[in-house]
């Protein structure tokens, strides 16, 4: 992956400031297969007429490859202990905030609460702390979750291959891992201390998981931390690399934008709605079969507008605090602010009104191994 990324960045640097003409962009948009230079050019488009053409193409490709379906899931934060000094995060070790972790009984209360909302697919999240949420703790949380939900994924610290293997055996199917920024220099400046400083180990995480029997991996940057177009480009190529290497796995992209987490951190870049939308459309057009996830960080109107164009998976009714579904009410202690605070049933209604079908699970338990 490191070599692939290096070569891709060479292509990026050749076209970094190249804004294609209207006609050239249209030529790219009628191609069946795009190359890396086409992708950079699409990411540089500014003309809104072209973005509308991109949206039409993206909608067709999404329907052709995924049908009219939106998968719904929810994050479940079980611990906010973290050893890392990420400058931008509400759970950072730099921050003096109350730390807590859920024990089994509390987890079950949270899970029941989510299940009552109709959620059947969860992502178990922790901060990154091998002492306060060690592997056995994560494994036991997953083994409780697989009893409640059809689909259990994790967004925890990068694990070792044998650890992913153990989780796959108990029924965990997916991993989400954000590289935060693919630009190594900025990565080093943003991550002051802790195991997360190891850029390469993090970058290779989805491969370790997919090798061992995980079915899904979702990757992406945290937009705003570094040059957004460049990070979107690298993330799309990261997904492409994983799709080529693990053709039976489902690879998704997510492009969260930085949201305030009461840390005082000011991102270097602000990513407008127009840029954000363009990144999603470019991802869909370059990789017609990649899953595209949109979280509740984004506002309701934007999520609704994008759901029948390029989105395949949405979080719904999310809380980003430990114990947020049943007990903790102080949302200021969350990992970041959310914007779309509608309930699961409200989101389901919008999906149906748009002529789409809400789905609550992607995998049927116990059927086939990849
Ligand atoms: S981003 Fe993740 S690793 Fe960094 S401080 Fe937040 S929880 Fe910890």
CSV table of C-alpha atoms and ligand atoms in Angstrom, one decimal:
chain,number,residue,atom,x,y,z
A,1,UNK,CA,0.0,0.0,0.0
A,2,UNK,CA,2.8,2.4,0.8
A,3,UNK,CA,4.3,2.0,-2.7
A,4,UNK,CA,0.8,2.3,-4.3
A,5,UNK,CA,0.2,5.5,-2.4
A,6,UNK,CA,3.6,6.9,-3.3
A,7,UNK,CA,3.0,6.3,-7.0
A,8,UNK,CA,-0.5,7.8,-6.8
A,9,UNK,CA,0.8,10.9,-5.1
A,10,UNK,CA,3.2,11.4,-8.0
A,11,UNK,CA,0.2,11.4,-10.4
A,12,UNK,CA,-1.6,13.8,-8.0
A,13,UNK,CA,1.4,16.2,-8.0
A,14,UNK,CA,1.4,16.4,-11.8
A,15,UNK,CA,-2.3,17.5,-11.9
A,16,UNK,CA,-2.6,19.2,-8.6
A,17,UNK,CA,-3.5,22.6,-9.9
A,18,UNK,CA,-5.1,21.5,-13.2
A,19,UNK,CA,-8.7,22.5,-13.5
A,20,UNK,CA,-10.2,20.8,-16.6
A,21,UNK,CA,-12.2,22.8,-19.2
A,22,UNK,CA,-15.9,22.2,-19.4
A,23,UNK,CA,-15.4,20.0,-22.5
A,24,UNK,CA,-12.5,18.1,-21.1
A,25,UNK,CA,-14.5,17.3,-17.9
A,26,UNK,CA,-17.5,16.1,-20.0
A,27,UNK,CA,-15.2,13.8,-22.0
A,28,UNK,CA,-13.9,12.3,-18.7
A,29,UNK,CA,-17.5,11.9,-17.5
A,30,UNK,CA,-18.5,9.8,-20.5
A,31,UNK,CA,-15.7,7.4,-20.1
A,32,UNK,CA,-16.4,4.0,-18.7
A,33,UNK,CA,-13.2,3.6,-16.8
A,34,UNK,CA,-11.2,6.6,-15.4
A,35,UNK,CA,-7.5,6.7,-14.6
A,36,UNK,CA,-5.9,8.4,-11.7
A,37,UNK,CA,-5.3,11.7,-13.6
A,38,UNK,CA,-9.0,11.8,-14.5
A,39,UNK,CA,-9.8,11.4,-10.8
A,40,UNK,CA,-7.5,14.4,-9.8
A,41,UNK,CA,-9.2,16.5,-12.5
A,42,UNK,CA,-12.7,15.6,-11.2
A,43,UNK,CA,-11.6,16.5,-7.7
A,44,UNK,CA,-10.5,19.9,-9.0
A,45,UNK,CA,-13.7,20.8,-10.8
A,46,UNK,CA,-15.3,24.1,-9.7
A,47,UNK,CA,-18.0,24.6,-12.3
A,48,UNK,CA,-21.4,23.8,-10.7
A,49,UNK,CA,-22.9,22.7,-14.1
A,50,UNK,CA,-20.2,19.9,-14.1
A,51,UNK,CA,-21.0,19.0,-10.5
A,52,UNK,CA,-24.6,18.5,-11.6
A,53,UNK,CA,-23.5,16.3,-14.4
A,54,UNK,CA,-21.4,14.3,-12.0
A,55,UNK,CA,-24.4,13.9,-9.7
A,56,UNK,CA,-26.5,12.5,-12.6
A,57,UNK,CA,-23.8,10.0,-13.5
A,58,UNK,CA,-23.3,9.1,-9.8
A,59,UNK,CA,-27.0,8.4,-9.3
A,60,UNK,CA,-27.1,6.0,-12.3
A,61,UNK,CA,-24.0,4.2,-11.1
A,62,UNK,CA,-25.3,3.9,-7.6
A,63,UNK,CA,-28.6,2.4,-8.7
A,64,UNK,CA,-27.0,0.1,-11.2
A,65,UNK,CA,-24.6,-1.3,-8.6
A,66,UNK,CA,-26.5,-1.1,-5.3
A,67,UNK,CA,-30.2,-0.8,-6.3
A,68,UNK,CA,-32.4,1.5,-4.2
A,69,UNK,CA,-31.2,0.5,-0.8
A,70,UNK,CA,-29.8,2.4,2.2
A,71,UNK,CA,-28.2,0.5,5.0
A,72,UNK,CA,-28.6,1.9,8.4
A,73,UNK,CA,-26.3,1.5,11.4
A,74,UNK,CA,-25.4,3.1,14.7
A,75,UNK,CA,-22.1,3.7,16.5
A,76,UNK,CA,-21.9,2.3,20.1
A,77,UNK,CA,-19.2,4.0,22.2
A,78,UNK,CA,-18.2,1.7,25.0
A,79,UNK,CA,-15.0,3.5,26.3
A,80,UNK,CA,-13.5,6.9,26.0
A,81,UNK,CA,-10.1,6.1,27.5
A,82,UNK,CA,-7.3,7.0,25.1
A,83,UNK,CA,-3.5,7.0,25.2
A,84,UNK,CA,-3.1,9.2,22.1
A,85,UNK,CA,-2.4,12.8,21.8
A,86,UNK,CA,-4.6,13.6,18.7
A,87,UNK,CA,-4.9,17.4,18.7
A,88,UNK,CA,-8.4,17.5,17.3
A,89,UNK,CA,-10.4,14.9,19.3
A,90,UNK,CA,-12.7,15.1,22.3
A,91,UNK,CA,-11.3,11.8,23.7
A,92,UNK,CA,-7.6,12.8,23.4
A,93,UNK,CA,-5.3,12.2,26.2
A,94,UNK,CA,-4.4,15.9,26.0
A,95,UNK,CA,-7.9,16.6,27.3
A,96,UNK,CA,-8.9,16.5,30.9
A,97,UNK,CA,-12.3,15.0,30.6
A,98,UNK,CA,-14.2,12.3,32.7
A,99,UNK,CA,-13.2,8.9,31.5
A,100,UNK,CA,-15.5,5.9,31.6
A,101,UNK,CA,-16.0,2.5,30.1
A,102,UNK,CA,-19.1,0.4,30.0
A,103,UNK,CA,-19.2,-2.9,31.8
A,104,UNK,CA,-21.2,-5.8,30.5
A,105,UNK,CA,-24.5,-5.0,32.1
A,106,UNK,CA,-24.3,-1.3,30.9
A,107,UNK,CA,-23.4,-2.5,27.4
A,108,UNK,CA,-26.5,-4.6,27.4
A,109,UNK,CA,-28.7,-1.7,28.4
A,110,UNK,CA,-27.2,0.4,25.5
A,111,UNK,CA,-27.7,-2.5,23.1
A,112,UNK,CA,-31.3,-3.1,24.1
A,113,UNK,CA,-32.0,0.6,23.7
A,114,UNK,CA,-30.5,0.6,20.2
A,115,UNK,CA,-32.4,-2.6,19.3
A,116,UNK,CA,-35.6,-1.0,20.4
A,117,UNK,CA,-35.0,1.8,17.9
A,118,UNK,CA,-34.8,-0.9,15.2
A,119,UNK,CA,-31.0,-0.8,14.7
A,120,UNK,CA,-29.5,-4.2,13.8
A,121,UNK,CA,-26.0,-3.2,12.7
A,122,UNK,CA,-23.6,-1.6,15.1
A,123,UNK,CA,-20.1,-0.3,15.2
A,124,UNK,CA,-18.4,-0.8,18.6
A,125,UNK,CA,-16.1,2.1,19.3
A,126,UNK,CA,-13.5,2.8,21.9
A,127,UNK,CA,-10.7,5.4,22.3
A,128,UNK,CA,-7.3,3.8,21.8
A,129,UNK,CA,-6.1,2.4,25.1
A,130,UNK,CA,-4.6,-1.0,25.4
A,131,UNK,CA,-4.7,-0.8,29.2
A,132,UNK,CA,-8.2,0.5,30.0
A,133,UNK,CA,-9.9,-1.2,27.0
A,134,UNK,CA,-7.6,-4.1,26.3
A,135,UNK,CA,-8.2,-6.7,23.6
A,136,UNK,CA,-10.1,-9.0,25.9
A,137,UNK,CA,-12.4,-6.1,26.9
A,138,UNK,CA,-13.1,-5.4,23.2
A,139,UNK,CA,-13.6,-9.1,22.4
A,140,UNK,CA,-16.1,-9.5,25.2
A,141,UNK,CA,-18.0,-6.4,24.1
A,142,UNK,CA,-18.2,-7.9,20.6
A,143,UNK,CA,-19.4,-11.3,21.9
A,144,UNK,CA,-22.2,-9.6,23.7
A,145,UNK,CA,-23.1,-7.5,20.6
A,146,UNK,CA,-23.2,-10.5,18.3
A,147,UNK,CA,-26.1,-11.8,20.4
A,148,UNK,CA,-28.1,-8.6,19.9
A,149,UNK,CA,-27.3,-7.5,16.3
A,150,UNK,CA,-27.0,-9.2,12.9
A,151,UNK,CA,-24.0,-7.2,12.0
A,152,UNK,CA,-21.2,-6.1,14.3
A,153,UNK,CA,-18.3,-4.0,13.3
A,154,UNK,CA,-15.5,-2.3,15.2
A,155,UNK,CA,-13.8,1.1,15.2
A,156,UNK,CA,-11.1,0.6,17.8
A,157,UNK,CA,-7.3,0.9,17.8
A,158,UNK,CA,-5.4,-1.0,15.1
A,159,UNK,CA,-5.2,-4.6,16.2
A,160,UNK,CA,-2.8,-7.5,15.3
A,161,UNK,CA,-3.7,-10.0,12.7
A,162,UNK,CA,-4.3,-12.8,15.2
A,163,UNK,CA,-6.6,-10.5,17.2
A,164,UNK,CA,-8.7,-9.8,14.1
A,165,UNK,CA,-8.8,-13.5,13.5
A,166,UNK,CA,-10.3,-14.1,17.0
A,167,UNK,CA,-12.9,-11.4,16.4
A,168,UNK,CA,-13.8,-12.7,13.0
A,169,UNK,CA,-14.3,-16.1,14.6
A,170,UNK,CA,-16.9,-14.8,17.1
A,171,UNK,CA,-18.8,-13.1,14.2
A,172,UNK,CA,-17.4,-9.6,13.8
A,173,UNK,CA,-17.7,-8.7,10.2
A,174,UNK,CA,-16.4,-5.2,9.6
A,175,UNK,CA,-13.8,-2.7,10.5
A,176,UNK,CA,-13.8,1.1,10.2
A,177,UNK,CA,-10.5,2.9,10.4
A,178,UNK,CA,-9.8,6.5,9.5
A,179,UNK,CA,-6.2,7.4,8.4
A,180,UNK,CA,-7.2,10.9,9.5
A,181,UNK,CA,-4.8,12.4,6.9
A,182,UNK,CA,-2.8,10.5,4.3
A,183,UNK,CA,-0.2,13.3,4.3
A,184,UNK,CA,2.5,12.0,6.4
A,185,UNK,CA,4.0,15.3,7.5
A,186,UNK,CA,0.7,16.6,8.7
A,187,UNK,CA,-0.1,13.3,10.3
A,188,UNK,CA,3.0,13.6,12.4
A,189,UNK,CA,2.2,17.1,13.5
A,190,UNK,CA,-1.4,16.3,14.4
A,191,UNK,CA,-0.6,13.2,16.5
A,192,UNK,CA,1.6,14.3,19.3
A,193,UNK,CA,2.2,11.1,21.1
A,194,UNK,CA,0.9,7.5,21.6
A,195,UNK,CA,0.8,4.4,19.4
A,196,UNK,CA,-1.2,6.2,16.8
A,197,UNK,CA,2.0,8.0,15.7
A,198,UNK,CA,2.8,4.9,13.7
A,199,UNK,CA,1.3,6.0,10.3
A,200,UNK,CA,2.2,2.9,8.5
A,201,UNK,CA,0.8,0.4,11.0
A,202,UNK,CA,-2.5,2.3,10.9
A,203,UNK,CA,-2.5,2.5,7.1
A,204,UNK,CA,-2.1,-1.3,6.8
A,205,UNK,CA,-4.8,-2.0,9.4
A,206,UNK,CA,-7.7,-2.9,7.0
A,207,UNK,CA,-5.5,-5.4,5.2
A,208,UNK,CA,-4.7,-7.2,8.4
A,209,UNK,CA,-8.4,-7.4,9.2
A,210,UNK,CA,-9.5,-8.5,5.7
A,211,UNK,CA,-6.9,-11.2,5.6
A,212,UNK,CA,-8.4,-12.9,8.6
A,213,UNK,CA,-12.1,-13.2,7.6
A,214,UNK,CA,-13.5,-9.7,8.0
A,215,UNK,CA,-16.1,-9.0,5.3
A,216,UNK,CA,-16.1,-5.2,5.3
A,217,UNK,CA,-13.7,-2.4,5.6
A,218,UNK,CA,-14.4,1.3,5.6
A,219,UNK,CA,-11.6,3.8,5.2
A,220,UNK,CA,-11.3,7.6,4.8
A,221,UNK,CA,-9.7,10.8,6.0
A,222,UNK,CA,-11.0,13.3,8.5
A,223,UNK,CA,-11.4,16.2,6.1
A,224,UNK,CA,-10.0,19.5,7.3
A,225,UNK,CA,-6.9,18.2,8.9
A,226,UNK,CA,-4.8,18.5,5.7
A,227,UNK,CA,-5.2,19.3,2.1
A,228,UNK,CA,-8.8,18.1,1.4
A,229,UNK,CA,-8.5,17.2,-2.3
A,230,UNK,CA,-5.3,15.4,-1.8
A,231,UNK,CA,-6.7,13.4,1.2
A,232,UNK,CA,-9.9,12.6,-0.8
A,233,UNK,CA,-7.7,11.4,-3.7
A,234,UNK,CA,-5.6,9.2,-1.4
A,235,UNK,CA,-8.6,7.7,0.4
A,236,UNK,CA,-10.3,6.8,-2.9
A,237,UNK,CA,-7.1,5.1,-4.0
A,238,UNK,CA,-6.8,3.3,-0.7
A,239,UNK,CA,-10.3,1.9,-1.3
A,240,UNK,CA,-9.4,0.9,-4.8
A,241,UNK,CA,-6.3,-0.8,-3.6
A,242,UNK,CA,-8.3,-2.8,-1.1
A,243,UNK,CA,-11.0,-3.7,-3.6
A,244,UNK,CA,-8.3,-5.1,-6.0
A,245,UNK,CA,-6.6,-7.0,-3.2
A,246,UNK,CA,-9.7,-8.3,-1.5
A,247,UNK,CA,-12.3,-8.6,-4.4
A,248,UNK,CA,-14.9,-10.5,-2.3
A,249,UNK,CA,-14.9,-8.0,0.5
A,250,UNK,CA,-17.1,-4.9,0.7
A,251,UNK,CA,-15.0,-1.8,0.8
A,252,UNK,CA,-16.5,1.6,1.8
A,253,UNK,CA,-15.4,5.1,1.9
A,254,UNK,CA,-16.4,7.8,4.4
A,255,UNK,CA,-15.4,11.4,4.3
A,256,UNK,CA,-16.2,12.9,7.7
A,257,UNK,CA,-15.6,16.6,8.0
A,258,UNK,CA,-14.0,17.9,11.1
A,259,UNK,CA,-16.5,18.9,13.8
A,260,UNK,CA,-15.8,20.8,17.0
A,261,UNK,CA,-15.0,18.6,20.0
A,262,UNK,CA,-14.4,21.3,22.6
A,263,UNK,CA,-10.6,21.0,22.2
A,264,UNK,CA,-9.9,24.5,20.9
A,265,UNK,CA,-8.5,22.9,17.8
A,266,UNK,CA,-9.0,24.9,14.6
A,267,UNK,CA,-8.6,22.8,11.4
A,268,UNK,CA,-6.3,24.1,8.7
A,269,UNK,CA,-8.9,23.7,6.0
A,270,UNK,CA,-12.6,24.3,5.9
A,271,UNK,CA,-14.4,22.0,3.5
A,272,UNK,CA,-17.5,23.5,1.9
A,273,UNK,CA,-20.6,21.5,1.1
A,274,UNK,CA,-19.7,21.9,-2.6
A,275,UNK,CA,-16.3,20.3,-2.1
A,276,UNK,CA,-17.7,17.6,0.2
A,277,UNK,CA,-20.4,16.7,-2.4
A,278,UNK,CA,-17.8,16.7,-5.2
A,279,UNK,CA,-15.6,14.3,-3.3
A,280,UNK,CA,-18.5,11.8,-2.8
A,281,UNK,CA,-19.5,12.1,-6.5
A,282,UNK,CA,-15.9,11.6,-7.7
A,283,UNK,CA,-15.6,8.6,-5.4
A,284,UNK,CA,-18.7,7.0,-6.9
A,285,UNK,CA,-17.8,7.8,-10.5
A,286,UNK,CA,-14.2,6.5,-10.1
A,287,UNK,CA,-15.2,3.4,-8.1
A,288,UNK,CA,-18.8,2.5,-9.0
A,289,UNK,CA,-18.9,-0.4,-6.6
A,290,UNK,CA,-17.5,1.3,-3.5
A,291,UNK,CA,-19.8,1.7,-0.5
A,292,UNK,CA,-20.2,5.4,0.5
A,293,UNK,CA,-21.1,6.2,4.1
A,294,UNK,CA,-22.5,9.4,5.5
A,295,UNK,CA,-22.6,10.1,9.2
A,296,UNK,CA,-24.8,12.2,11.4
A,297,UNK,CA,-22.0,14.8,11.5
A,298,UNK,CA,-23.6,16.1,8.4
A,299,UNK,CA,-26.9,18.1,8.6
A,300,UNK,CA,-30.2,16.4,7.8
A,301,UNK,CA,-30.9,18.3,4.6
A,302,UNK,CA,-27.6,17.4,3.1
A,303,UNK,CA,-27.9,13.8,4.1
A,304,UNK,CA,-31.4,13.6,2.6
A,305,UNK,CA,-30.2,15.3,-0.7
A,306,UNK,CA,-27.4,12.8,-1.1
A,307,UNK,CA,-29.1,9.6,-0.1
A,308,UNK,CA,-30.5,8.8,-3.5
A,309,UNK,CA,-27.4,10.0,-5.4
A,310,UNK,CA,-24.4,8.2,-4.1
A,311,UNK,CA,-24.9,7.0,-0.5
A,312,UNK,CA,-25.1,3.4,0.4
A,313,UNK,CA,-24.9,3.5,4.2
A,314,UNK,CA,-26.0,6.0,6.8
A,315,UNK,CA,-25.7,6.2,10.6
A,316,UNK,CA,-29.0,6.9,12.3
A,317,UNK,CA,-30.0,8.2,15.8
A,318,UNK,CA,-26.3,8.3,16.7
A,319,UNK,CA,-24.7,9.3,20.0
A,320,UNK,CA,-21.0,9.9,20.4
A,321,UNK,CA,-20.8,9.6,24.2
A,322,UNK,CA,-20.1,6.5,26.2
A,323,UNK,CA,-23.5,5.3,27.4
A,324,UNK,CA,-25.2,7.8,25.2
A,325,UNK,CA,-28.3,5.8,24.3
A,326,UNK,CA,-29.6,4.9,27.7
A,327,UNK,CA,-27.7,6.8,30.4
A,328,UNK,CA,-25.3,9.6,29.6
A,329,UNK,CA,-27.2,12.8,28.6
A,330,UNK,CA,-24.2,15.2,28.4
A,331,UNK,CA,-23.5,15.3,24.7
A,332,UNK,CA,-20.6,17.8,25.3
A,333,UNK,CA,-18.6,14.8,26.4
A,334,UNK,CA,-18.9,13.1,23.0
A,335,UNK,CA,-16.1,12.5,20.6
A,336,UNK,CA,-17.4,15.2,18.3
A,337,UNK,CA,-20.7,17.1,17.7
A,338,UNK,CA,-23.4,15.6,15.6
A,339,UNK,CA,-25.8,17.6,13.4
A,340,UNK,CA,-28.5,15.2,12.3
A,341,UNK,CA,-30.2,14.4,15.6
A,342,UNK,CA,-33.3,12.8,14.1
A,343,UNK,CA,-34.5,9.4,15.4
A,344,UNK,CA,-34.1,6.2,13.5
A,345,UNK,CA,-37.8,6.1,12.6
A,346,UNK,CA,-37.7,9.7,11.2
A,347,UNK,CA,-34.8,8.8,9.0
A,348,UNK,CA,-36.5,5.6,7.9
A,349,UNK,CA,-39.5,7.7,6.8
A,350,UNK,CA,-37.4,10.0,4.7
A,351,UNK,CA,-35.7,7.0,3.0
A,352,UNK,CA,-39.1,5.5,2.2
A,353,UNK,CA,-40.4,8.8,0.9
A,354,UNK,CA,-37.5,9.0,-1.5
A,355,UNK,CA,-38.4,5.7,-3.0
A,356,UNK,CA,-35.5,3.9,-1.3
A,357,UNK,CA,-35.5,0.8,0.9
A,358,UNK,CA,-34.1,1.0,4.4
A,359,UNK,CA,-32.1,-2.1,5.3
A,360,UNK,CA,-30.9,-2.9,8.8
A,361,UNK,CA,-28.3,-5.6,8.1
A,362,UNK,CA,-26.0,-6.4,5.2
A,363,UNK,CA,-25.0,-9.9,6.2
A,364,UNK,CA,-26.9,-13.0,7.1
A,365,UNK,CA,-25.3,-14.6,10.1
A,366,UNK,CA,-23.5,-17.9,9.5
A,367,UNK,CA,-24.0,-18.0,5.7
A,368,UNK,CA,-20.7,-18.6,4.0
A,369,UNK,CA,-17.2,-17.4,4.7
A,370,UNK,CA,-15.3,-15.3,2.3
B,1,LIG,S1,-9.1,10.2,17.4
B,1,LIG,FE1,-9.1,8.2,18.3
B,1,LIG,S2,-7.0,7.9,18.9
B,1,LIG,FE2,-7.2,10.1,18.6
B,1,LIG,S3,-7.7,10.9,20.6
B,1,LIG,FE3,-9.6,10.5,19.5
B,1,LIG,S4,-10.2,8.5,20.2
B,1,LIG,FE4,-8.1,8.7,20.7
